Structure formats: structure tokens, C-alpha cells
XYZ file of C-alpha atoms in Angstrom:
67
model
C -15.882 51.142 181.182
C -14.399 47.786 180.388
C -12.211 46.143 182.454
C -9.417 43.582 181.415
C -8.554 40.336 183.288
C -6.225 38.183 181.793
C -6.259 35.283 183.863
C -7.627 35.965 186.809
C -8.388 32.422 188.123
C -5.226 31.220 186.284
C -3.328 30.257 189.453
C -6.080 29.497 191.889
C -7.783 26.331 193.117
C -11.459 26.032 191.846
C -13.169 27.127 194.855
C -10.980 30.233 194.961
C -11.593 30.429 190.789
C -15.018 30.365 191.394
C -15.260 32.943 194.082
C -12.966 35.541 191.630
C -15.458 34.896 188.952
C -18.764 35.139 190.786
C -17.149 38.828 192.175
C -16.829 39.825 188.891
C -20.529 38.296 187.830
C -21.403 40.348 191.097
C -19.666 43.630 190.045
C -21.260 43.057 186.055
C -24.975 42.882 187.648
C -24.416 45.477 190.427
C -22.610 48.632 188.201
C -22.965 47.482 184.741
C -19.262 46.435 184.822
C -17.953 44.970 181.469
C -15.461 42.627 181.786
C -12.802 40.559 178.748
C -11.755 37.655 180.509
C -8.977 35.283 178.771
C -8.640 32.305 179.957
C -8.016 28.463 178.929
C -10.139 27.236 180.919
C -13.713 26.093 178.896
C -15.144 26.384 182.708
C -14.721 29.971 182.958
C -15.923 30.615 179.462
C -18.827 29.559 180.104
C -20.132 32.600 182.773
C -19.430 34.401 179.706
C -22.613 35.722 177.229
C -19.802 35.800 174.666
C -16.726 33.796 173.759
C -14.178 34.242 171.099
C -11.682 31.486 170.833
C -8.116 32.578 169.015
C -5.554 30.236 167.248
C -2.661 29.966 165.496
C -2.393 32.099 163.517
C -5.083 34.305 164.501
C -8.262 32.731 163.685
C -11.384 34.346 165.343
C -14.042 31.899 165.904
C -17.460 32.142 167.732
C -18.769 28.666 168.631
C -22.360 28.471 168.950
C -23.678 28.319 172.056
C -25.235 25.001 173.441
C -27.557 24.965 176.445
């Protein structure tokens, strides 16, 4: 299944943001979990293996991937 988490590390210092996302990065390697995460944060994006980025009004866009 897929699994929605709209902000999860939206209120939380880094080291707690971190922790959320590598249980999540735990749970996607362990069970096959599938997670959308939206966030503003380009940190989190980046444990992603895909980002979208949306805009006013509703632009789609997938940057390429550096590195």
C-alpha cells in the first residue's frame, strides 16, 4: 500500500526530523512500504528516489537529480 505523510518532520527539531525519516527509510526497506512525503524542506526531499515540486498554479516539475 502507500502511505501518506504530509509533514511529518514539519514541527520537529532536526535530530527528531531525522529519526521520523530514517523510520520510514527503515519501514520502505523492511516491508516494501511506499511512502508520499510533502514537505518544504529540500533536506527531506532528498531521501526521496523521486521528487515532484508543485507551484502556483499547479505546475508539476521533476528536477533532475544531481549527485
Amino acid at each position: 500500500g502507500v502511505s501518506l505523510a504530509d509533514g511529518p518532520t514539519g514541527s520537529r527539531d532536526r535530530d527528531n526530523a531525522h529519526d521520523v525519516i530514517e523510520l520510514l527509510m527503515e519501514l520502505r526497506r523492511e516491508i516494501g512500504a511506499t511512502f508520499v512525503l510533502v514537505t518544504h524542506d529540500p533536506w527531506i526531499a532528498r531521501y526521496a528516489d523521486r521528487v515532484l515540486e508543485l507551484a502556483a498554479p499547479v505546475q508539476i516539475s521533476e528536477p533532475s537529480r544531481v549527485g
